[in-house]
Amino acid sequence: MSNLEQLKQLILDTFLLDPSEFRLDLRREEVETWDSLGVVSLAVGVHETFGYHFTPEEATGLESVQDVVRILESKGIPFHE
Amino acid sequence: MNRPLAWTPEEFERSDLAGAYLWSLPRFEARAERRFGLPTVPGLRDVPREARSLIVLGGGTRIDEAKLWRRDERADLRLVAIPSLWGSGAEASPIVALTRAGKKHIVVDPELVPDVRVVWPELADDLPLWRARDACGDVWAHAIEGFFSPLASGELQEELAGIVRRLASLPLGKDARWFEAGARACAAQARASVGLVHGIAHVLEGVLEGVDRERPFGHARLCATFLWPVLALDRSVSRELDAGLASHGLEASLVLEPARALFDEGAYARALPALEAHWRAILRDPCTRTNGALVRPGHLAFFLERRFR
C-alpha cells in the first residue's frame, strides 16, 4: 500500500468517514469528528502508521489533510512519486 | 490543601462532625449510623440548609451524584466520600460519570473532588467474591489505560508504573487494600485519560442492563471482561506499548496475567452481540478516542474472531 493509500485509510478510520468523503484538501471544519479528541487519535494513528510523532504544535495546528501530508513530507515520508 | 485528604474511620470520627449529615446506600445506613452517630438524609434535596458537611457512603454512582450536587448546589459544604467498594475511584477523582437517559455523561472539574475520602475496610466484609473481582478489573483498567494514554506524561507514567506494581502484588478478590490502590489509580489516571475498555463499558452498561439478574453487567464487570481482549488488541496494533512498559521497568506479563485471570469467557460471549451492534457508538465514545492505540472500525473482527486467545 502506498503512503497516500495508508494515509487515506488512516483518515477514514480516525474520523469515521466514508471513502467518498476523502480529499486531500479536506478541511478540519468539514469533519465533525476532527475535534480535540480527533487530533489525539490522528496523532496516535500517524505515529503507528508512519512512525512520526507530531509535536503538540503540529498536531493542534493541522487544518487539512494536506497539512498532514506537508509535515510528513518534510520529515522525509514521500507522498508524490 | 491537597484534596482529597485520606482518612481512616478513626481519623474521621475524631474530626469536627458538627453539622454533618450522612447520605448512604440503604444497606449500609444502619451500620454507618451506629459507627458515626450521624443523622441521615434520604436524598440530597433533604440536606438541611444549616448542614456543614455531607458524608456520602456508597458506590461510584452515589458518590458522583453527591460530587455534582455539592458543586452545583452547595459549594459551601465539606464533602466526605466513603466508598462501599473499590473500582470507580469516584472518591478521589475530579470526574463525574453518570448515566442519563441511557447515555453516559462525563463532567471533569477540579471542584468535583471530595474534600476527604475515608477508607472503611470492613465495608468489604460482605462483598460477594465476583463483585470484588470485577471491581479489581475496574482498578486495573484505570491504571493500564492511564499508563497507555497518549495524554500521559513521562512523570505520570512513572507514577502509574508504581501503582501497577502495587496492584500486581494484590490478590484479585476480596482484599481491603484495593480501596487505597483503586483511589490512587483513579486519581492518577484522571490526569490523562482512559481508553477502549472504558469506551466499551460506557456504551454497553446501559445496553446490557437487566441481561443478567444474578450478576449484572455493570461498569466493573465490563471492564474486567474486556481488559484482556483490549490489551491484546492494543499490543497487536502498537509495539510502543510494550516499549513504554519496559521503559518504566515493567514486564508486559505483569499487566497481562491479571487481565487474563479476570477474563470470563461466558460474560464475553454474552456481551459480544452488543459489542458488534454498538461498535460504531463505541468508536465515537470519548474514552475510545484517547486509547493508547488507534481503534479502527475494522478492529471489530479482532473481538468477534477472538484473536486475543
Short mmCIF file of C-alpha atoms in Angstrom, two decimals:
data_model
loop_
_atom_site.label_atom_id
_atom_site.label_comp_id
_atom_site.label_asym_id
_atom_site.label_seq_id
_atom_site.Cartn_x
_atom_site.Cartn_y
_atom_site.Cartn_z
CA MET A 1 0.00 0.00 0.00
CA SER A 2 1.40 3.43 -0.91
CA ASN A 3 1.85 6.12 1.72
CA LEU A 4 -1.08 8.01 0.24
CA GLU A 5 -3.33 4.95 0.44
CA GLN A 6 -2.24 4.39 4.04
CA LEU A 7 -2.95 8.00 4.90
CA LYS A 8 -6.37 7.80 3.25
CA GLN A 9 -7.25 4.72 5.29
CA LEU A 10 -5.98 6.38 8.44
CA ILE A 11 -8.12 9.48 7.87
CA LEU A 12 -11.20 7.36 7.13
CA ASP A 13 -10.68 5.21 10.23
CA THR A 14 -9.79 8.04 12.57
CA PHE A 15 -12.70 10.29 11.65
CA LEU A 16 -15.16 7.50 10.74
CA LEU A 17 -15.68 8.76 7.20
CA ASP A 18 -16.91 7.02 4.06
CA PRO A 19 -14.29 6.56 1.31
CA SER A 20 -16.15 9.01 -0.91
CA GLU A 21 -15.58 11.76 1.64
CA PHE A 22 -11.79 11.65 1.42
CA ARG A 23 -9.99 14.52 -0.31
CA LEU A 24 -6.51 15.87 0.16
CA ASP A 25 -7.98 19.33 0.60
CA LEU A 26 -10.50 18.08 3.20
CA ARG A 27 -10.51 20.67 5.96
CA ARG A 28 -10.87 20.24 9.69
CA GLU A 29 -14.04 22.30 9.91
CA GLU A 30 -15.75 19.96 7.43
CA VAL A 31 -15.26 16.92 9.66
CA GLU A 32 -17.41 16.67 12.78
CA THR A 33 -15.09 14.19 14.46
CA TRP A 34 -11.93 16.26 13.82
CA ASP A 35 -12.23 17.87 17.22
CA SER A 36 -9.69 17.94 20.06
CA LEU A 37 -10.07 14.18 20.64
CA GLY A 38 -9.80 13.63 16.90
CA VAL A 39 -6.46 15.43 16.99
CA VAL A 40 -5.26 12.98 19.66
CA SER A 41 -6.47 9.97 17.66
CA LEU A 42 -4.89 11.26 14.47
CA ALA A 43 -1.56 11.82 16.20
CA VAL A 44 -1.65 8.27 17.59
CA GLY A 45 -2.54 6.87 14.16
CA VAL A 46 0.16 8.84 12.33
CA HIS A 47 2.74 7.51 14.73
CA GLU A 48 1.53 3.92 14.32
CA THR A 49 1.39 4.21 10.54
CA PHE A 50 4.36 6.40 9.66
CA GLY A 51 6.48 6.30 12.80
CA TYR A 52 6.40 10.06 13.25
CA HIS A 53 5.31 11.82 16.46
CA PHE A 54 3.65 15.16 15.81
CA THR A 55 4.74 17.88 18.16
CA PRO A 56 1.78 19.32 20.11
CA GLU A 57 2.04 22.49 18.00
CA GLU A 58 1.95 20.49 14.77
CA ALA A 59 -0.99 18.37 15.89
CA THR A 60 -3.15 21.26 17.02
CA GLY A 61 -2.16 23.38 14.02
CA LEU A 62 -3.44 20.88 11.44
CA GLU A 63 -6.16 22.46 9.33
CA SER A 64 -6.45 19.96 6.49
CA VAL A 65 -5.31 16.56 5.25
CA GLN A 66 -2.87 18.45 3.05
CA ASP A 67 -1.21 19.79 6.21
CA VAL A 68 -0.61 16.21 7.37
CA VAL A 69 1.00 15.41 4.01
CA ARG A 70 3.12 18.55 4.13
CA ILE A 71 4.52 17.79 7.60
CA LEU A 72 5.20 14.14 6.84
CA GLU A 73 6.91 15.01 3.53
CA SER A 74 9.11 17.48 5.40
CA LYS A 75 10.20 14.52 7.57
CA GLY A 76 11.19 12.50 4.51
CA ILE A 77 7.98 10.49 4.07
CA PRO A 78 7.09 10.83 0.36
CA PHE A 79 3.52 11.15 -0.94
CA HIS A 80 4.21 12.18 -4.53
CA GLU A 81 6.15 9.78 -6.74
CA MET B 1 -4.79 21.71 50.68
CA ASN B 2 -4.30 18.61 48.55
CA ARG B 3 -7.72 17.10 48.01
CA PRO B 4 -8.93 14.64 48.90
CA LEU B 5 -7.39 14.05 52.32
CA ALA B 6 -7.24 10.30 53.00
CA TRP B 7 -8.52 9.36 56.44
CA THR B 8 -9.18 6.20 58.39
CA PRO B 9 -12.60 5.84 60.06
CA GLU B 10 -10.92 6.69 63.38
CA GLU B 11 -9.48 9.92 61.99
CA PHE B 12 -12.88 10.76 60.57
CA GLU B 13 -14.53 10.14 63.97
CA ARG B 14 -12.05 12.50 65.64
CA SER B 15 -12.75 15.28 63.13
CA ASP B 16 -15.31 18.05 63.57
CA LEU B 17 -18.61 16.33 62.81
CA ALA B 18 -20.87 19.20 63.88
CA GLY B 19 -23.46 19.82 61.19
CA ALA B 20 -22.55 16.61 59.35
CA TYR B 21 -25.25 14.59 57.59
CA LEU B 22 -24.96 11.12 56.12
CA TRP B 23 -26.35 10.08 52.73
CA SER B 24 -25.78 6.36 52.50
CA LEU B 25 -26.67 3.36 50.41
CA PRO B 26 -29.61 1.89 52.35
CA ARG B 27 -27.82 -1.37 53.12
CA PHE B 28 -25.02 0.45 54.95
CA GLU B 29 -27.13 3.10 56.61
CA ALA B 30 -27.74 1.41 59.97
CA ARG B 31 -24.10 0.37 60.26
CA ALA B 32 -22.85 3.87 59.49
CA GLU B 33 -25.34 5.42 61.91
CA ARG B 34 -24.12 3.11 64.67
CA ARG B 35 -20.49 3.79 63.97
CA PHE B 36 -20.54 7.55 63.46
CA GLY B 37 -23.77 8.60 65.19
CA LEU B 38 -24.69 10.97 62.39
CA PRO B 39 -28.18 11.93 61.24
CA THR B 40 -29.03 10.54 57.84
CA VAL B 41 -30.86 12.10 54.91
CA PRO B 42 -32.90 10.07 52.39
CA GLY B 43 -31.84 12.25 49.46
CA LEU B 44 -29.65 15.19 48.53
CA ARG B 45 -32.65 17.55 48.49
CA ASP B 46 -33.15 16.71 52.17
CA VAL B 47 -29.77 18.03 53.28
CA PRO B 48 -30.71 20.91 55.61
CA ARG B 49 -29.59 24.44 54.95
CA GLU B 50 -27.61 24.51 58.20
CA ALA B 51 -25.57 21.43 57.24
CA ARG B 52 -21.81 21.95 57.20
CA SER B 53 -20.69 18.56 55.90
CA LEU B 54 -22.18 15.85 53.73
CA ILE B 55 -20.92 12.33 54.22
CA VAL B 56 -21.70 10.18 51.18
CA LEU B 57 -21.36 6.43 51.57
CA GLY B 58 -21.84 4.19 48.56
CA GLY B 59 -20.54 3.20 45.15
CA GLY B 60 -19.31 5.36 42.31
CA THR B 61 -22.73 6.49 41.14
CA ARG B 62 -23.84 7.70 44.57
CA ILE B 63 -20.55 9.47 45.20
CA ASP B 64 -20.68 11.08 41.75
CA GLU B 65 -24.24 12.30 42.38
CA ALA B 66 -23.06 13.92 45.61
CA LYS B 67 -20.00 15.48 43.94
CA LEU B 68 -22.07 17.10 41.21
CA TRP B 69 -24.79 18.25 43.61
CA ARG B 70 -22.25 19.75 46.01
CA ARG B 71 -20.53 21.66 43.20
CA ASP B 72 -23.75 22.98 41.72
CA GLU B 73 -25.96 23.49 44.78
CA ARG B 74 -23.92 23.63 47.98
CA ALA B 75 -20.32 24.59 47.30
CA ASP B 76 -20.08 25.67 50.97
CA LEU B 77 -20.38 22.05 52.20
CA ARG B 78 -17.46 19.86 53.12
CA LEU B 79 -17.84 16.61 51.18
CA VAL B 80 -16.58 13.36 52.69
CA ALA B 81 -16.74 10.26 50.50
CA ILE B 82 -16.74 6.74 51.92
CA PRO B 83 -16.65 4.21 49.08
CA SER B 84 -18.52 0.97 49.71
CA LEU B 85 -16.40 -0.74 47.08
CA TRP B 86 -13.17 -0.03 45.21
CA GLY B 87 -13.03 0.36 41.46
CA SER B 88 -14.69 3.58 40.38
CA GLY B 89 -12.24 5.77 42.27
CA ALA B 90 -15.01 8.38 42.44
CA GLU B 91 -13.89 9.29 45.95
CA ALA B 92 -10.55 10.56 44.63
CA SER B 93 -11.19 11.95 41.18
CA PRO B 94 -12.31 15.22 39.55
CA ILE B 95 -14.52 13.23 37.17
CA VAL B 96 -18.22 12.51 37.36
CA ALA B 97 -19.65 9.81 35.06
CA LEU B 98 -23.41 9.49 35.31
CA THR B 99 -25.92 7.73 33.09
CA ARG B 100 -28.77 9.99 31.96
CA ALA B 101 -31.47 8.60 29.63
CA GLY B 102 -29.30 5.57 28.90
CA LYS B 103 -26.27 7.62 27.89
CA LYS B 104 -23.09 8.22 29.85
CA HIS B 105 -22.36 11.85 30.63
CA ILE B 106 -18.92 12.81 31.83
CA VAL B 107 -18.01 16.01 33.64
CA VAL B 108 -14.44 16.90 34.55
CA ASP B 109 -13.80 19.70 37.03
CA PRO B 110 -11.27 20.00 39.88
CA GLU B 111 -14.11 21.38 42.02
CA LEU B 112 -15.72 17.93 41.94
CA VAL B 113 -13.00 16.30 44.06
CA PRO B 114 -14.31 15.48 47.56
CA ASP B 115 -12.53 17.15 50.47
CA VAL B 116 -11.92 13.90 52.31
CA ARG B 117 -12.07 10.22 51.42
CA VAL B 118 -12.36 7.60 54.12
CA VAL B 119 -11.28 4.00 53.67
CA TRP B 120 -13.51 1.83 55.84
CA PRO B 121 -12.11 -1.67 55.24
CA GLU B 122 -14.94 -3.52 56.98
CA LEU B 123 -17.35 -2.49 54.23
CA ALA B 124 -15.72 -5.14 52.05
CA ASP B 125 -16.52 -7.92 54.51
CA ASP B 126 -19.87 -8.83 52.98
CA LEU B 127 -18.86 -8.41 49.35
CA PRO B 128 -19.52 -11.34 47.04
CA LEU B 129 -16.26 -12.56 45.53
CA TRP B 130 -17.40 -11.92 41.94
CA ARG B 131 -18.19 -8.30 42.71
CA ALA B 132 -14.78 -7.85 44.34
CA ARG B 133 -13.02 -9.36 41.31
CA ASP B 134 -14.95 -7.21 38.85
CA ALA B 135 -14.02 -4.14 40.88
CA CYS B 136 -10.36 -5.19 40.64
CA GLY B 137 -10.84 -5.17 36.86
CA ASP B 138 -12.05 -1.58 37.02
CA VAL B 139 -8.99 -0.57 39.05
CA TRP B 140 -6.64 -2.38 36.66
CA ALA B 141 -8.34 -0.71 33.67
CA HIS B 142 -7.79 2.73 35.21
CA ALA B 143 -4.12 2.05 35.84
CA ILE B 144 -3.32 0.44 32.49
CA GLU B 145 -5.37 2.73 30.29
CA GLY B 146 -3.99 5.75 32.13
CA PHE B 147 -0.46 4.46 31.62
CA PHE B 148 -1.01 3.91 27.87
CA SER B 149 -2.94 7.14 27.37
CA PRO B 150 -1.47 9.41 24.69
CA LEU B 151 -2.10 12.23 27.15
CA ALA B 152 0.08 10.74 29.92
CA SER B 153 3.37 12.50 30.61
CA GLY B 154 6.52 10.53 31.41
CA GLU B 155 6.18 11.63 35.03
CA LEU B 156 2.61 10.36 35.24
CA GLN B 157 3.62 7.08 33.60
CA GLU B 158 6.28 6.64 36.26
CA GLU B 159 3.68 7.21 38.97
CA LEU B 160 1.29 4.76 37.30
CA ALA B 161 4.10 2.21 36.94
CA GLY B 162 4.43 2.29 40.73
CA ILE B 163 0.68 1.81 41.05
CA VAL B 164 0.78 -1.11 38.59
CA ARG B 165 3.46 -2.80 40.73
CA ARG B 166 1.26 -2.30 43.76
CA LEU B 167 -1.80 -3.75 42.03
CA ALA B 168 0.20 -6.74 40.85
CA SER B 169 1.07 -7.51 44.47
CA LEU B 170 -2.60 -7.73 45.49
CA PRO B 171 -4.81 -10.80 45.08
CA LEU B 172 -7.69 -10.47 42.61
CA GLY B 173 -10.53 -10.67 45.06
CA LYS B 174 -11.70 -9.53 48.46
CA ASP B 175 -8.89 -7.54 49.98
CA ALA B 176 -9.48 -4.12 51.53
CA ARG B 177 -6.09 -2.88 50.32
CA TRP B 178 -7.79 -2.40 46.94
CA PHE B 179 -9.63 0.62 48.37
CA GLU B 180 -6.43 2.64 48.63
CA ALA B 181 -4.84 1.24 45.46
CA GLY B 182 -8.01 1.92 43.49
CA ALA B 183 -8.26 5.52 44.69
CA ARG B 184 -4.64 6.16 43.71
CA ALA B 185 -5.07 4.54 40.28
CA CYS B 186 -8.13 6.62 39.51
CA ALA B 187 -6.65 9.89 40.76
CA ALA B 188 -3.56 9.34 38.59
CA GLN B 189 -5.50 8.23 35.51
CA ALA B 190 -7.68 11.32 35.78
CA ARG B 191 -4.61 13.40 34.83
CA ALA B 192 -4.53 11.67 31.42
CA SER B 193 -7.41 9.61 30.04
CA VAL B 194 -8.83 6.14 29.82
CA GLY B 195 -9.29 4.15 26.61
CA LEU B 196 -11.22 1.48 24.77
CA VAL B 197 -12.04 -0.65 27.83
CA HIS B 198 -13.91 2.30 29.29
CA GLY B 199 -15.40 3.21 25.90
CA ILE B 200 -16.88 -0.29 25.70
CA ALA B 201 -18.09 -0.17 29.30
CA HIS B 202 -19.71 3.24 28.95
CA VAL B 203 -21.65 2.25 25.84
CA LEU B 204 -22.61 -1.28 26.85
CA GLU B 205 -23.53 -0.87 30.52
CA GLY B 206 -26.85 0.75 29.57
CA VAL B 207 -27.44 -1.70 26.73
CA LEU B 208 -26.83 -4.79 28.88
CA GLU B 209 -28.69 -3.57 31.94
CA GLY B 210 -31.02 -6.33 33.12
CA VAL B 211 -29.49 -9.02 30.89
CA ASP B 212 -28.07 -10.92 33.87
CA ARG B 213 -30.06 -10.50 37.08
CA GLU B 214 -27.74 -12.73 39.13
CA ARG B 215 -24.59 -10.88 38.19
CA PRO B 216 -25.38 -7.57 36.48
CA PHE B 217 -23.34 -6.28 33.56
CA GLY B 218 -22.30 -3.12 35.33
CA HIS B 219 -19.31 -0.95 34.56
CA ALA B 220 -16.84 -3.01 36.58
CA ARG B 221 -17.87 -6.35 35.08
CA LEU B 222 -17.47 -4.96 31.58
CA CYS B 223 -14.02 -3.58 32.46
CA ALA B 224 -12.97 -6.95 33.86
CA THR B 225 -14.36 -8.78 30.82
CA PHE B 226 -12.78 -6.62 28.13
CA LEU B 227 -9.45 -5.72 29.74
CA TRP B 228 -7.54 -8.66 28.33
CA PRO B 229 -9.04 -8.56 24.80
CA VAL B 230 -8.41 -4.82 24.55
CA LEU B 231 -4.85 -5.11 25.85
CA ALA B 232 -4.20 -7.81 23.25
CA LEU B 233 -5.61 -5.57 20.51
CA ASP B 234 -3.53 -2.60 21.66
CA ARG B 235 -0.36 -4.67 21.68
CA SER B 236 -1.10 -6.10 18.24
CA VAL B 237 -1.51 -2.58 16.84
CA SER B 238 1.32 -0.77 18.58
CA ARG B 239 4.69 -2.11 19.66
CA GLU B 240 5.16 1.15 21.52
CA LEU B 241 3.03 -0.15 24.36
CA ASP B 242 5.43 -2.88 25.45
CA ALA B 243 8.33 -0.48 24.96
CA GLY B 244 6.54 2.01 27.19
CA LEU B 245 6.15 -0.58 29.92
CA ALA B 246 9.79 -1.62 29.59
CA SER B 247 11.00 1.96 29.81
CA HIS B 248 9.43 2.11 33.27
CA GLY B 249 10.83 -1.24 34.32
CA LEU B 250 7.60 -3.20 33.82
CA GLU B 251 7.34 -6.62 32.20
CA ALA B 252 4.30 -6.94 29.92
CA SER B 253 3.34 -10.10 31.83
CA LEU B 254 2.81 -8.00 34.95
CA VAL B 255 -0.30 -6.47 33.37
CA LEU B 256 -1.28 -9.31 31.05
CA GLU B 257 -1.53 -12.02 33.70
CA PRO B 258 -4.11 -10.30 35.90
CA ALA B 259 -6.02 -9.17 32.80
CA ARG B 260 -6.16 -12.75 31.56
CA ALA B 261 -7.12 -14.03 35.02
CA LEU B 262 -10.06 -11.61 35.15
CA PHE B 263 -11.32 -12.66 31.73
CA ASP B 264 -14.64 -14.54 31.81
CA GLU B 265 -15.48 -16.31 28.56
CA GLY B 266 -19.15 -16.68 29.49
CA ALA B 267 -19.57 -12.97 30.11
CA TYR B 268 -17.62 -12.17 26.96
CA ALA B 269 -19.85 -14.42 24.84
CA ARG B 270 -22.96 -12.74 26.23
CA ALA B 271 -21.62 -9.23 25.66
CA LEU B 272 -20.25 -9.83 22.16
CA PRO B 273 -23.51 -9.35 20.20
CA ALA B 274 -23.98 -5.99 21.93
CA LEU B 275 -20.38 -5.05 21.15
CA GLU B 276 -20.99 -5.76 17.47
CA ALA B 277 -24.33 -3.95 17.40
CA HIS B 278 -22.93 -0.86 19.12
CA TRP B 279 -19.41 -0.81 17.70
CA ARG B 280 -19.96 2.49 15.91
CA ALA B 281 -21.05 4.16 19.15
CA ILE B 282 -18.05 2.66 20.92
CA LEU B 283 -15.72 4.11 18.28
CA ARG B 284 -17.24 7.55 18.86
CA ASP B 285 -17.01 7.36 22.64
CA PRO B 286 -14.57 9.97 24.01
CA CYS B 287 -12.70 7.32 26.02
CA THR B 288 -12.14 5.15 22.95
CA ARG B 289 -10.74 8.14 21.10
CA THR B 290 -7.98 8.57 23.66
CA ASN B 291 -6.99 4.91 23.64
CA GLY B 292 -3.27 4.16 23.64
CA ALA B 293 -3.57 2.65 20.16
CA LEU B 294 -5.83 3.95 17.40
CA VAL B 295 -9.09 1.96 17.42
CA ARG B 296 -10.28 1.42 13.85
CA PRO B 297 -13.66 0.20 12.55
CA GLY B 298 -12.02 -2.98 11.24
CA HIS B 299 -10.83 -3.94 14.72
CA LEU B 300 -14.26 -5.33 15.48
CA ALA B 301 -13.13 -8.55 13.77
CA PHE B 302 -10.37 -8.91 16.37
CA PHE B 303 -13.05 -9.28 19.05
CA LEU B 304 -15.53 -11.33 17.03
CA GLU B 305 -12.85 -13.81 15.99
CA ARG B 306 -11.29 -13.84 19.46
CA ARG B 307 -7.83 -13.13 18.08
CA PHE B 308 -6.62 -12.41 21.60
CA ARG B 309 -6.71 -16.08 22.53
#
